[in-house]
PDB file of C-alpha atoms and ligand atoms in Angstrom:
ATOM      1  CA  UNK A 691     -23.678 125.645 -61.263  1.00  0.00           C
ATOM      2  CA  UNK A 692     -24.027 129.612 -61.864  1.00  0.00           C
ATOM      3  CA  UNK A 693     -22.151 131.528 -63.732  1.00  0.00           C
ATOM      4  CA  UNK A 694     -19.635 133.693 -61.282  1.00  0.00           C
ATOM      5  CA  UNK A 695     -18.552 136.994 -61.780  1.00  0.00           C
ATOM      6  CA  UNK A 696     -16.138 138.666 -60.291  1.00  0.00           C
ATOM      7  CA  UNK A 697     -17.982 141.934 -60.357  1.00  0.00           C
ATOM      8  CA  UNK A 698     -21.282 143.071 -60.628  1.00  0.00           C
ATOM      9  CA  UNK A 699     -20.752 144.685 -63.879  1.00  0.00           C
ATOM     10  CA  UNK A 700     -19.654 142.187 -65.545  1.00  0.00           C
ATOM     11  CA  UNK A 701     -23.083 140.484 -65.992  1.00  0.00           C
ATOM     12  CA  UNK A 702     -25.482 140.855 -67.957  1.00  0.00           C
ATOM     13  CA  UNK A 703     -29.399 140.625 -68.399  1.00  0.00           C
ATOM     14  CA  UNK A 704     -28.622 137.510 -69.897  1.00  0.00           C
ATOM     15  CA  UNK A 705     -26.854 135.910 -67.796  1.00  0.00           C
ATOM     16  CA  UNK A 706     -29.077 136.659 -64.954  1.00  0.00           C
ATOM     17  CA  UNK A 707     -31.940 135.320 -67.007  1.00  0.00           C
ATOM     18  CA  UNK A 708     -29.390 131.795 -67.509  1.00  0.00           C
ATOM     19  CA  UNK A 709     -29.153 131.849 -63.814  1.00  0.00           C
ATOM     20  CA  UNK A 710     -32.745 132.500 -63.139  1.00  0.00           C
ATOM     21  CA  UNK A 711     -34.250 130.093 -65.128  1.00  0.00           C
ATOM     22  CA  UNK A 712     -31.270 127.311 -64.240  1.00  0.00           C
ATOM     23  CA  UNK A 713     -32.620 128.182 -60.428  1.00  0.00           C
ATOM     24  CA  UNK A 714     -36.372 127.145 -61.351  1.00  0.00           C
ATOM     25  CA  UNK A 715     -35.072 123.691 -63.280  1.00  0.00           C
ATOM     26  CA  UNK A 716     -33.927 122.760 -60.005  1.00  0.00           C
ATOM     27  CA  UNK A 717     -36.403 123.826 -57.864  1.00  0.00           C
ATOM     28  CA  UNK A 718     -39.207 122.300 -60.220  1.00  0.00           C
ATOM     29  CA  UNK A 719     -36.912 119.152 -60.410  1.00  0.00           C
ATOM     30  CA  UNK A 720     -36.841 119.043 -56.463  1.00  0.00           C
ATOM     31  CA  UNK A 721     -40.213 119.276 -56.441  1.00  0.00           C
ATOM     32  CA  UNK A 722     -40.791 116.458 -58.986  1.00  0.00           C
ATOM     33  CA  UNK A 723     -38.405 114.287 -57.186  1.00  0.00           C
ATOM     34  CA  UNK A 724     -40.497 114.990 -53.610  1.00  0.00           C
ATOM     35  CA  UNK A 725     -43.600 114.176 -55.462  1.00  0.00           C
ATOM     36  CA  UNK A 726     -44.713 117.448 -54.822  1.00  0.00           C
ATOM     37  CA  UNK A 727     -46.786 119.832 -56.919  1.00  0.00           C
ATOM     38  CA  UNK A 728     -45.224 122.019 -59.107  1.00  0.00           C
ATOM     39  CA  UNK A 729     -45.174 125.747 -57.885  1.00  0.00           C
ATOM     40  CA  UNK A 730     -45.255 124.251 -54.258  1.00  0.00           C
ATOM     41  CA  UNK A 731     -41.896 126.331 -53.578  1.00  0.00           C
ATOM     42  CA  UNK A 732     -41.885 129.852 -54.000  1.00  0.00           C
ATOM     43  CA  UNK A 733     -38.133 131.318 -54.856  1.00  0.00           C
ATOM     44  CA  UNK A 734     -36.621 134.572 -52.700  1.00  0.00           C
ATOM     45  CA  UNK A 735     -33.814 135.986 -54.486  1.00  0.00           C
ATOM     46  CA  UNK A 736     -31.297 137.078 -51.582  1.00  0.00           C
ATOM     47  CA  UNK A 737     -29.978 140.569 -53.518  1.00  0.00           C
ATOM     48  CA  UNK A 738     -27.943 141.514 -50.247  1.00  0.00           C
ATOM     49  CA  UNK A 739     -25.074 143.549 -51.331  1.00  0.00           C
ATOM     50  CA  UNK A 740     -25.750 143.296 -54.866  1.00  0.00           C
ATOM     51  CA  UNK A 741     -27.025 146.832 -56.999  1.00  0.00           C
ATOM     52  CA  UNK A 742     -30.436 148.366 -57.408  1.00  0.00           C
ATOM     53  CA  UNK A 743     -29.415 147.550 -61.000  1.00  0.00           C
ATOM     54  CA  UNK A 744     -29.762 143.640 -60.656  1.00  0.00           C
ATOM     55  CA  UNK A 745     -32.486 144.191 -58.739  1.00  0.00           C
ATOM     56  CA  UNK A 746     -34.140 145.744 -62.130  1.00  0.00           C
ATOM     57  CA  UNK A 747     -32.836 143.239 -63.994  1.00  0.00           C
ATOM     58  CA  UNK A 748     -33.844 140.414 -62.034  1.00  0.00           C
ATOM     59  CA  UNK A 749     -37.702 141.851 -62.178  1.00  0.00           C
ATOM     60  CA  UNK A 750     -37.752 142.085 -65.316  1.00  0.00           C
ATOM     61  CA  UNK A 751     -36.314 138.218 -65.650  1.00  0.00           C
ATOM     62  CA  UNK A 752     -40.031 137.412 -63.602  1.00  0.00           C
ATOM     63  CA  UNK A 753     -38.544 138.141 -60.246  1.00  0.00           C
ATOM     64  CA  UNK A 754     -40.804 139.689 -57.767  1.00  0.00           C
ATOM     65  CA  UNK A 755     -39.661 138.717 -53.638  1.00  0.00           C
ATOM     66  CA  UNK A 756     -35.741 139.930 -52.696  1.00  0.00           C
ATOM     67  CA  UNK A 757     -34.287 139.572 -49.640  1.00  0.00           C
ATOM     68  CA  UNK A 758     -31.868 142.032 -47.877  1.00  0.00           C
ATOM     69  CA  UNK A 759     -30.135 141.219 -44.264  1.00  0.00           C
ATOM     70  CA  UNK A 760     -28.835 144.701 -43.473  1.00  0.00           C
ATOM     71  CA  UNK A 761     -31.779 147.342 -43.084  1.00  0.00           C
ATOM     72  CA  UNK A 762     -29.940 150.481 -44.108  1.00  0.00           C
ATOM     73  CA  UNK A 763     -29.176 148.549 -47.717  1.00  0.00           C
ATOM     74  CA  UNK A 764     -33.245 147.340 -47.748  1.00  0.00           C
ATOM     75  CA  UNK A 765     -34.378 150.517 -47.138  1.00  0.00           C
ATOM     76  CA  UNK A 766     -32.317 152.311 -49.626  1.00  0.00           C
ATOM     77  CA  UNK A 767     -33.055 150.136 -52.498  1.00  0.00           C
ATOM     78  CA  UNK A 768     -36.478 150.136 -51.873  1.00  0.00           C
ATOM     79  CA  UNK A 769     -36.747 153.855 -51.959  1.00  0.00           C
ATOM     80  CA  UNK A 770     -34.643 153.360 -55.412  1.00  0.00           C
ATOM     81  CA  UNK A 771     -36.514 150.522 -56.621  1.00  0.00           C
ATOM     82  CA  UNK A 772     -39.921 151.718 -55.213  1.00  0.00           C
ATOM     83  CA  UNK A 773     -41.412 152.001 -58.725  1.00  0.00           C
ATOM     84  CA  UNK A 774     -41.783 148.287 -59.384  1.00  0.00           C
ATOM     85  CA  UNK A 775     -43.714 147.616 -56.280  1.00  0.00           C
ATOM     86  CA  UNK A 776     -41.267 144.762 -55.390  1.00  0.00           C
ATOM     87  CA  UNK A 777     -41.838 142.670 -52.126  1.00  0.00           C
ATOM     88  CA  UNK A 778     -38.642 142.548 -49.834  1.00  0.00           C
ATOM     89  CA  UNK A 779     -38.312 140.382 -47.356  1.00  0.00           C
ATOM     90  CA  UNK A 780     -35.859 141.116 -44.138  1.00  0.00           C
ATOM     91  CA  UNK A 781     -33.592 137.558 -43.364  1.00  0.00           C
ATOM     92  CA  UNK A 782     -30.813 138.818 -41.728  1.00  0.00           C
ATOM     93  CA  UNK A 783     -30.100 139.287 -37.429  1.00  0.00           C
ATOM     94  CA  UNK A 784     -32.195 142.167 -36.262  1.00  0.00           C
ATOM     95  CA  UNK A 785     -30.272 144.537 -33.766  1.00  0.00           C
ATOM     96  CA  UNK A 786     -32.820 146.534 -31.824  1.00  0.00           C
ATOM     97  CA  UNK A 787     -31.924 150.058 -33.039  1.00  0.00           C
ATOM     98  CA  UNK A 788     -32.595 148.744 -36.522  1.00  0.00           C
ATOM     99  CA  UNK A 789     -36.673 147.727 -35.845  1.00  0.00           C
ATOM    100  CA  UNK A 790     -37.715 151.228 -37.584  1.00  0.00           C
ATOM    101  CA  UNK A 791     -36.240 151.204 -41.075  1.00  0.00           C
ATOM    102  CA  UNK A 792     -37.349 147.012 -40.964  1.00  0.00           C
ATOM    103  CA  UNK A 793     -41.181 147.640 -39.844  1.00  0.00           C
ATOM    104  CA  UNK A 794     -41.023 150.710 -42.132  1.00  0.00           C
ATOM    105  CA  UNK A 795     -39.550 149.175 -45.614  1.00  0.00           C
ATOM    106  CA  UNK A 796     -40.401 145.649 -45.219  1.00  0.00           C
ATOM    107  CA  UNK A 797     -43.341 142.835 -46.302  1.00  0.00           C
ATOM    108  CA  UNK A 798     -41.929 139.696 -44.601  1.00  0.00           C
ATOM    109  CA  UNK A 799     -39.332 139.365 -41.594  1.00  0.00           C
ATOM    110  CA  UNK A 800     -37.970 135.891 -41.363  1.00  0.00           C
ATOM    111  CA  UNK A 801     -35.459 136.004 -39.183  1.00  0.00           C
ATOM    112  CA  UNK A 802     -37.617 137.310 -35.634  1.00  0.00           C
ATOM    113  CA  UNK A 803     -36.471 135.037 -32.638  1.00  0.00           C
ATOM    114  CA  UNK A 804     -37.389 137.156 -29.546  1.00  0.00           C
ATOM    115  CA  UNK A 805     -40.193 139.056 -27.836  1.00  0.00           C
ATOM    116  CA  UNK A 806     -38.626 142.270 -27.488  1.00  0.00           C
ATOM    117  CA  UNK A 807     -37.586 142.661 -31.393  1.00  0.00           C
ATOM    118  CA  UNK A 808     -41.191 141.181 -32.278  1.00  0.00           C
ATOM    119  CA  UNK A 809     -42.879 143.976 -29.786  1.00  0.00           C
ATOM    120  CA  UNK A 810     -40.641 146.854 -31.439  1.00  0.00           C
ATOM    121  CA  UNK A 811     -41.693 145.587 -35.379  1.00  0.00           C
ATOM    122  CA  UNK A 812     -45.446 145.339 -33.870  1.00  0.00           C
ATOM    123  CA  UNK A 813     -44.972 149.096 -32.526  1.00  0.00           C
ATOM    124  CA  UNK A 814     -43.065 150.816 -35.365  1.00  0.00           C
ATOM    125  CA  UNK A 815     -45.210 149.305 -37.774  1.00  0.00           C
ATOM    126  CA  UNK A 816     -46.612 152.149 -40.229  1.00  0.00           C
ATOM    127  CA  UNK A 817     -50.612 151.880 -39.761  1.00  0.00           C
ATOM    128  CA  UNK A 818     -51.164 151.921 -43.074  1.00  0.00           C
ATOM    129  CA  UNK A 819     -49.144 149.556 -44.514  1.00  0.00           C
ATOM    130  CA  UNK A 820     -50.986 146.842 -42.704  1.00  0.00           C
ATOM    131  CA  UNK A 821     -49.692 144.030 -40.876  1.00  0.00           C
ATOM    132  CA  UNK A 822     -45.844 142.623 -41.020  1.00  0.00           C
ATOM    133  CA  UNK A 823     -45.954 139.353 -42.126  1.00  0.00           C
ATOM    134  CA  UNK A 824     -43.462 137.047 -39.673  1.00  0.00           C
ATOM    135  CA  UNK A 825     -41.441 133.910 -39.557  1.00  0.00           C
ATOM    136  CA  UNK A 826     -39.904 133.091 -36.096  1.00  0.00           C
ATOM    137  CA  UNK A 827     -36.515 131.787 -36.880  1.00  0.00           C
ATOM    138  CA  UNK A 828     -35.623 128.651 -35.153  1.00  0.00           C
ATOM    139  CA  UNK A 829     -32.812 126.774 -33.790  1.00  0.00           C
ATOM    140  CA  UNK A 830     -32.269 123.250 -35.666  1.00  0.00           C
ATOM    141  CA  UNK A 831     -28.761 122.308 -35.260  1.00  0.00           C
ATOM    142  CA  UNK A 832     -25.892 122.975 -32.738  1.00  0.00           C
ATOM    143  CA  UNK A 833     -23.350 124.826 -34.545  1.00  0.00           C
ATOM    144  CA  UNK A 834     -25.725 126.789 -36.509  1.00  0.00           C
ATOM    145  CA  UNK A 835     -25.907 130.780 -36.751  1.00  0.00           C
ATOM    146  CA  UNK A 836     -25.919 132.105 -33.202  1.00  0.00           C
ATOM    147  CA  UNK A 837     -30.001 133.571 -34.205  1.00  0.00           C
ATOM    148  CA  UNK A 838     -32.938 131.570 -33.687  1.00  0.00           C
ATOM    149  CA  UNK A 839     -35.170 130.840 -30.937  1.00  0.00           C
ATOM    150  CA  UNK A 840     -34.503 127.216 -29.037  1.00  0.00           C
ATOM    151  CA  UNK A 841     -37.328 124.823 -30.216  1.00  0.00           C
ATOM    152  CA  UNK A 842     -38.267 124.284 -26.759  1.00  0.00           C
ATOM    153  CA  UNK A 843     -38.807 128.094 -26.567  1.00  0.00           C
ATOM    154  CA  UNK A 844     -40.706 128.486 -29.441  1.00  0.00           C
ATOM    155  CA  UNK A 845     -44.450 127.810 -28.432  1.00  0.00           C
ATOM    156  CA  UNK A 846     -44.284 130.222 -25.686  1.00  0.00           C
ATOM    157  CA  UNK A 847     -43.224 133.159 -28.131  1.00  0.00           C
ATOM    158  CA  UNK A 848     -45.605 132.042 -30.778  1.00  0.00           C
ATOM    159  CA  UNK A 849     -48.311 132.576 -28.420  1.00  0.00           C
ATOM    160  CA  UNK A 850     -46.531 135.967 -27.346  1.00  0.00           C
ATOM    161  CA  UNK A 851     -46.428 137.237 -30.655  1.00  0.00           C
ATOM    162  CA  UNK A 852     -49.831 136.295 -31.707  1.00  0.00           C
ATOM    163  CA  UNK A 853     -50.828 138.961 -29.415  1.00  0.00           C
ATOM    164  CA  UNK A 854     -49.184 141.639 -31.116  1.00  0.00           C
ATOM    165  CA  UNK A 855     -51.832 143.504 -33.184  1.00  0.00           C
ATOM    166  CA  UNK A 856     -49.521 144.867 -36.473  1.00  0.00           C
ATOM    167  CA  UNK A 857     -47.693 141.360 -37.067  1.00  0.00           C
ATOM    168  CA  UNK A 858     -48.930 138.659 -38.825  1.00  0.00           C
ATOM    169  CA  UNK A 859     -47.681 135.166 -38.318  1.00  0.00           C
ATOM    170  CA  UNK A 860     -47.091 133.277 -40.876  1.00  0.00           C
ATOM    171  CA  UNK A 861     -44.071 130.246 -40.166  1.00  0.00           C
ATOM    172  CA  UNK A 862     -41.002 129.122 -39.582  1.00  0.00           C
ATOM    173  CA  UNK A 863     -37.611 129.433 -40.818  1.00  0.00           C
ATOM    174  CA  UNK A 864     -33.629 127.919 -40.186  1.00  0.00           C
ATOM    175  CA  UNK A 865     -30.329 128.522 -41.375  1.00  0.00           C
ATOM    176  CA  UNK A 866     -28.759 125.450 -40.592  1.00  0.00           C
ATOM    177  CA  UNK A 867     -25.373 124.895 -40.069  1.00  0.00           C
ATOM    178  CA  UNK A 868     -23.703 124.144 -43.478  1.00  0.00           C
ATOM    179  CA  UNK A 869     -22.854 120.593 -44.493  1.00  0.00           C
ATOM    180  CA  UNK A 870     -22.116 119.747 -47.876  1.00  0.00           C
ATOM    181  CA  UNK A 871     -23.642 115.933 -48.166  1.00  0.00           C
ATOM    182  CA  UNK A 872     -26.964 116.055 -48.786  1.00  0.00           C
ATOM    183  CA  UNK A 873     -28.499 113.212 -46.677  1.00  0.00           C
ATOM    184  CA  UNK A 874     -26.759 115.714 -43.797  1.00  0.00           C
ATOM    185  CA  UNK A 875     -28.243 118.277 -45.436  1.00  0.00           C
ATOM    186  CA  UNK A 876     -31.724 117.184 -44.477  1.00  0.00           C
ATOM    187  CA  UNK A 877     -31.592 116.753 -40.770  1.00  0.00           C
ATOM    188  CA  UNK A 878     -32.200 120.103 -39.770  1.00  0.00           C
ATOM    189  CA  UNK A 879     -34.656 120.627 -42.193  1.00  0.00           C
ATOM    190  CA  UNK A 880     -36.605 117.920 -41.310  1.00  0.00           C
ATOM    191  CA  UNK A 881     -36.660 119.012 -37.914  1.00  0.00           C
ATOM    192  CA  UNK A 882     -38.209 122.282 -38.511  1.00  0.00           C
ATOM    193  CA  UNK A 883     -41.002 120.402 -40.461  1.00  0.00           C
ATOM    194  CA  UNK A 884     -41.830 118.335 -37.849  1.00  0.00           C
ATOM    195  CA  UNK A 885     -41.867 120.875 -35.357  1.00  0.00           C
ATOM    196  CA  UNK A 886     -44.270 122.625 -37.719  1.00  0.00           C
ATOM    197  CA  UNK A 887     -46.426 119.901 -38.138  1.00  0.00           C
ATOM    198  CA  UNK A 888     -46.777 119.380 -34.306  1.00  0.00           C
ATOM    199  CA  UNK A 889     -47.757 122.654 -34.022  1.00  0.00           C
ATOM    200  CA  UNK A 890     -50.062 123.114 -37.080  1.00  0.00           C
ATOM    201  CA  UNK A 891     -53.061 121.782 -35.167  1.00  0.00           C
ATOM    202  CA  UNK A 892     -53.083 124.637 -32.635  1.00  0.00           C
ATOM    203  CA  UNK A 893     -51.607 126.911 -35.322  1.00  0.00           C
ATOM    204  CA  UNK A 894     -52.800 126.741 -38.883  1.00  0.00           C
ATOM    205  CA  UNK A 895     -51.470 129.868 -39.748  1.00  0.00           C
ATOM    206  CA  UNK A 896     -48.103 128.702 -39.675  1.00  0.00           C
ATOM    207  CA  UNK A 897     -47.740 127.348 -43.364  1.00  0.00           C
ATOM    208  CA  UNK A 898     -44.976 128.552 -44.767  1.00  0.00           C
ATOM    209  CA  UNK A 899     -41.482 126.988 -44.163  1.00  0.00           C
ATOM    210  CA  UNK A 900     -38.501 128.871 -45.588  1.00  0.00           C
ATOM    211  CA  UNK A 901     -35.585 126.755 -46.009  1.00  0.00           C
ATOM    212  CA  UNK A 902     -33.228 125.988 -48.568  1.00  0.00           C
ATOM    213  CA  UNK A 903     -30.320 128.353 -50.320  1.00  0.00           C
ATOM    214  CA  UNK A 904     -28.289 128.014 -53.363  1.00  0.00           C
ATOM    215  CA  UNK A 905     -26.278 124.912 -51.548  1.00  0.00           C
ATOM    216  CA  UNK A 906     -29.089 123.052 -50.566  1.00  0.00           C
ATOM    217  CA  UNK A 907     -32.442 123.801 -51.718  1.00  0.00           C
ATOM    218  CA  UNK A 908     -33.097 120.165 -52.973  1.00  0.00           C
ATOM    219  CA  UNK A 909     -32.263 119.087 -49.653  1.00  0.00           C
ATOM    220  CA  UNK A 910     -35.012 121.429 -48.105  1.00  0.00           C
ATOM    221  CA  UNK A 911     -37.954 121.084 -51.231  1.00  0.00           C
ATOM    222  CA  UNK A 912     -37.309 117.372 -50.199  1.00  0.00           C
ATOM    223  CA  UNK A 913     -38.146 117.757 -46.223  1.00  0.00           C
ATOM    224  CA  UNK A 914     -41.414 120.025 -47.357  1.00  0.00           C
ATOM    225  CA  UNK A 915     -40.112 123.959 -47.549  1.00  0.00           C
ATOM    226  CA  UNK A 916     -42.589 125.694 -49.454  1.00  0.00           C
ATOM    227  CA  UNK A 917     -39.913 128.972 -49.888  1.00  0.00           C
ATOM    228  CA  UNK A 918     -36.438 128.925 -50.377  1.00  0.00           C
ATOM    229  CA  UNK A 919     -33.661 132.018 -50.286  1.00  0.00           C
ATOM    230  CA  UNK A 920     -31.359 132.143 -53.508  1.00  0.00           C
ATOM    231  CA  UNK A 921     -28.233 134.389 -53.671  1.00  0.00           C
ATOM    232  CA  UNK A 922     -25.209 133.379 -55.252  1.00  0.00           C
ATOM    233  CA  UNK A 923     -26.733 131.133 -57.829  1.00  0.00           C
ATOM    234  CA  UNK A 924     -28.660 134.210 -59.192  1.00  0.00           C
ATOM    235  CA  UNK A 925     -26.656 136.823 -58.536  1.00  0.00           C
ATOM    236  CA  UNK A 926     -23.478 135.715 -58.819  1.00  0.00           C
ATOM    237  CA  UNK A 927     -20.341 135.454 -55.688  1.00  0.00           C
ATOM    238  CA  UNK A 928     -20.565 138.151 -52.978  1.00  0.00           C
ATOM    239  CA  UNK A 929     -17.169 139.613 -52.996  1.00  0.00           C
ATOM    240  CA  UNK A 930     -17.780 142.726 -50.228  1.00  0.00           C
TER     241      UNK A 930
HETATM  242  C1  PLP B1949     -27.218 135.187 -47.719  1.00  0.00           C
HETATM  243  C2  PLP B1949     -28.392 134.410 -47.260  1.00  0.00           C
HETATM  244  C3  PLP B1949     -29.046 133.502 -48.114  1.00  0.00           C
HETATM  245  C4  PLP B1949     -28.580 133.195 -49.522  1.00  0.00           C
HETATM  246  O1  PLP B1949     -27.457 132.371 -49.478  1.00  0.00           O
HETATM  247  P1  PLP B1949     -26.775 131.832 -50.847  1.00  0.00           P
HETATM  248  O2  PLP B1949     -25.900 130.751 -50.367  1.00  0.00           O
HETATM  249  O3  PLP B1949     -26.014 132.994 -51.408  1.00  0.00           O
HETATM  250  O4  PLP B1949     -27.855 131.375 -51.735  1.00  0.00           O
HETATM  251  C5  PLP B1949     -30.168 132.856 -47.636  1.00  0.00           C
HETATM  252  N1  PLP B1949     -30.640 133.069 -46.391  1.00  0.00           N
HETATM  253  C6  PLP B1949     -30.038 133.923 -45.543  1.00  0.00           C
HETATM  254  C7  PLP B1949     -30.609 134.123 -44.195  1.00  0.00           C
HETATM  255  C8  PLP B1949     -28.890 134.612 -45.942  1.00  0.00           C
HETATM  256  O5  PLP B1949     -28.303 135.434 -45.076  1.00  0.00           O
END
């Protein structure tokens, strides 16, 4: 369990450090226990409403992916934070009038699960920053987040959005609904895997699978995701 504070202030490099390396035990354990190789899972730390400051302290803990669901907060912290050349990553629901400041200030979107938000990132995409790296965000259980794009959907937009010359597609991601027993815990991940690996025959690029948060990311490193999104057990409770 992480260490909880009940403000931002109140912890220190250390303790972020504790938390850090306590996150890679488990996710190394996971991996162990899958019989998976270690380093198969790549960590995210979710920084969303948390300070530039962590942010700096985090990096300097080894920390070099963050993900941020509001665009406003991604785009001002990467302006603040644009001396350590940090990779951010967009998770959250993507409102149309918000596709600028995402194509502009992000590497990855995860969260994409329609044609007209993936045609707006493809068009406001700066030139030179080369192409937006995407996850579609799928579906995998009933009461889940409203977001995500119905499996039986999700061929015909992958083909759509291969078209689309300034995104890059790269896999698949879910935000299941929550459950707190762990064999429960699986079922939607599982599904997302195998709907990957029926489609990784006619789509090879789709290898990455990012599933798994502070609640559950043995649960996910044991149904095969290769990236998982960490908030509160690095960065403490988010209390606004
Ligand atoms: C907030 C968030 C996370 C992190 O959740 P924790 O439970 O704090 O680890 C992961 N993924 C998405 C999409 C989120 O919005």
């Amino acid at each position: 369990m992480a260490h909880q504070f009940p403000y931002d202030a109140d912890m220190t490099p250390t303790d972020l450090r504790l938390n850090i390396s306590e996150i890679n035990r488990r996710i190394r354990a996971a991996e162990c226990a899958a019989d998976r190789p270690s380093g198969a899972v790549s960590l995210l730390a979710v920084s969303k409403k948390k300070s530039a400051e962590l942010i700096r302290w985090a990096h300097q803990a080894g920390l070099t992916d963050f993900g941020e669901n509001y665009a406003q907060e991604m785009a001002e912290k990467a302006a603040q934070l644009a001396d350590l050349g940090l990779t951010w990553h967009f998770i959250g629901p993507i409102q149309s009038n918000k596709t600028g400041l995402i194509a502009e200030f992000s590497d990855w979107v995860h969260s994409v699960d329609r044609l007209k938000i993936a045609q707006r990132l493809s068009d406001q995409r700066p030139p030179e920053k080369g192409p937006l790296k995407v996850l579609l965000q799928v579906k995998t259980s009933d009461e889940a987040s409203k977001s995500g794009v119905l499996p039986d959907a999700l061929k015909t937009l992958i083909d759509a959005v291969e078209t689309l010359p300034n995104l890059q597609l790269k896999g698949l991601m879910t935000i299941p609904a929550s459950s707190a027993e762990p064999a429960a815990q699986r079922v939607p991940f599982r599904h997302l895997r195998t709907i990957q690996q029926s489609l990784i025959g006619r789509n090879p690029e789709l290898a990455i699978l990012s599933m798994g948060m502070s609640s559950d990311l043995e649960a996910a490193i044991a149904e095969g995701s290769n990236l998982v999104r960490v908030g509160t057990d690095i960065f403490g409770a988010r209390y606004n």
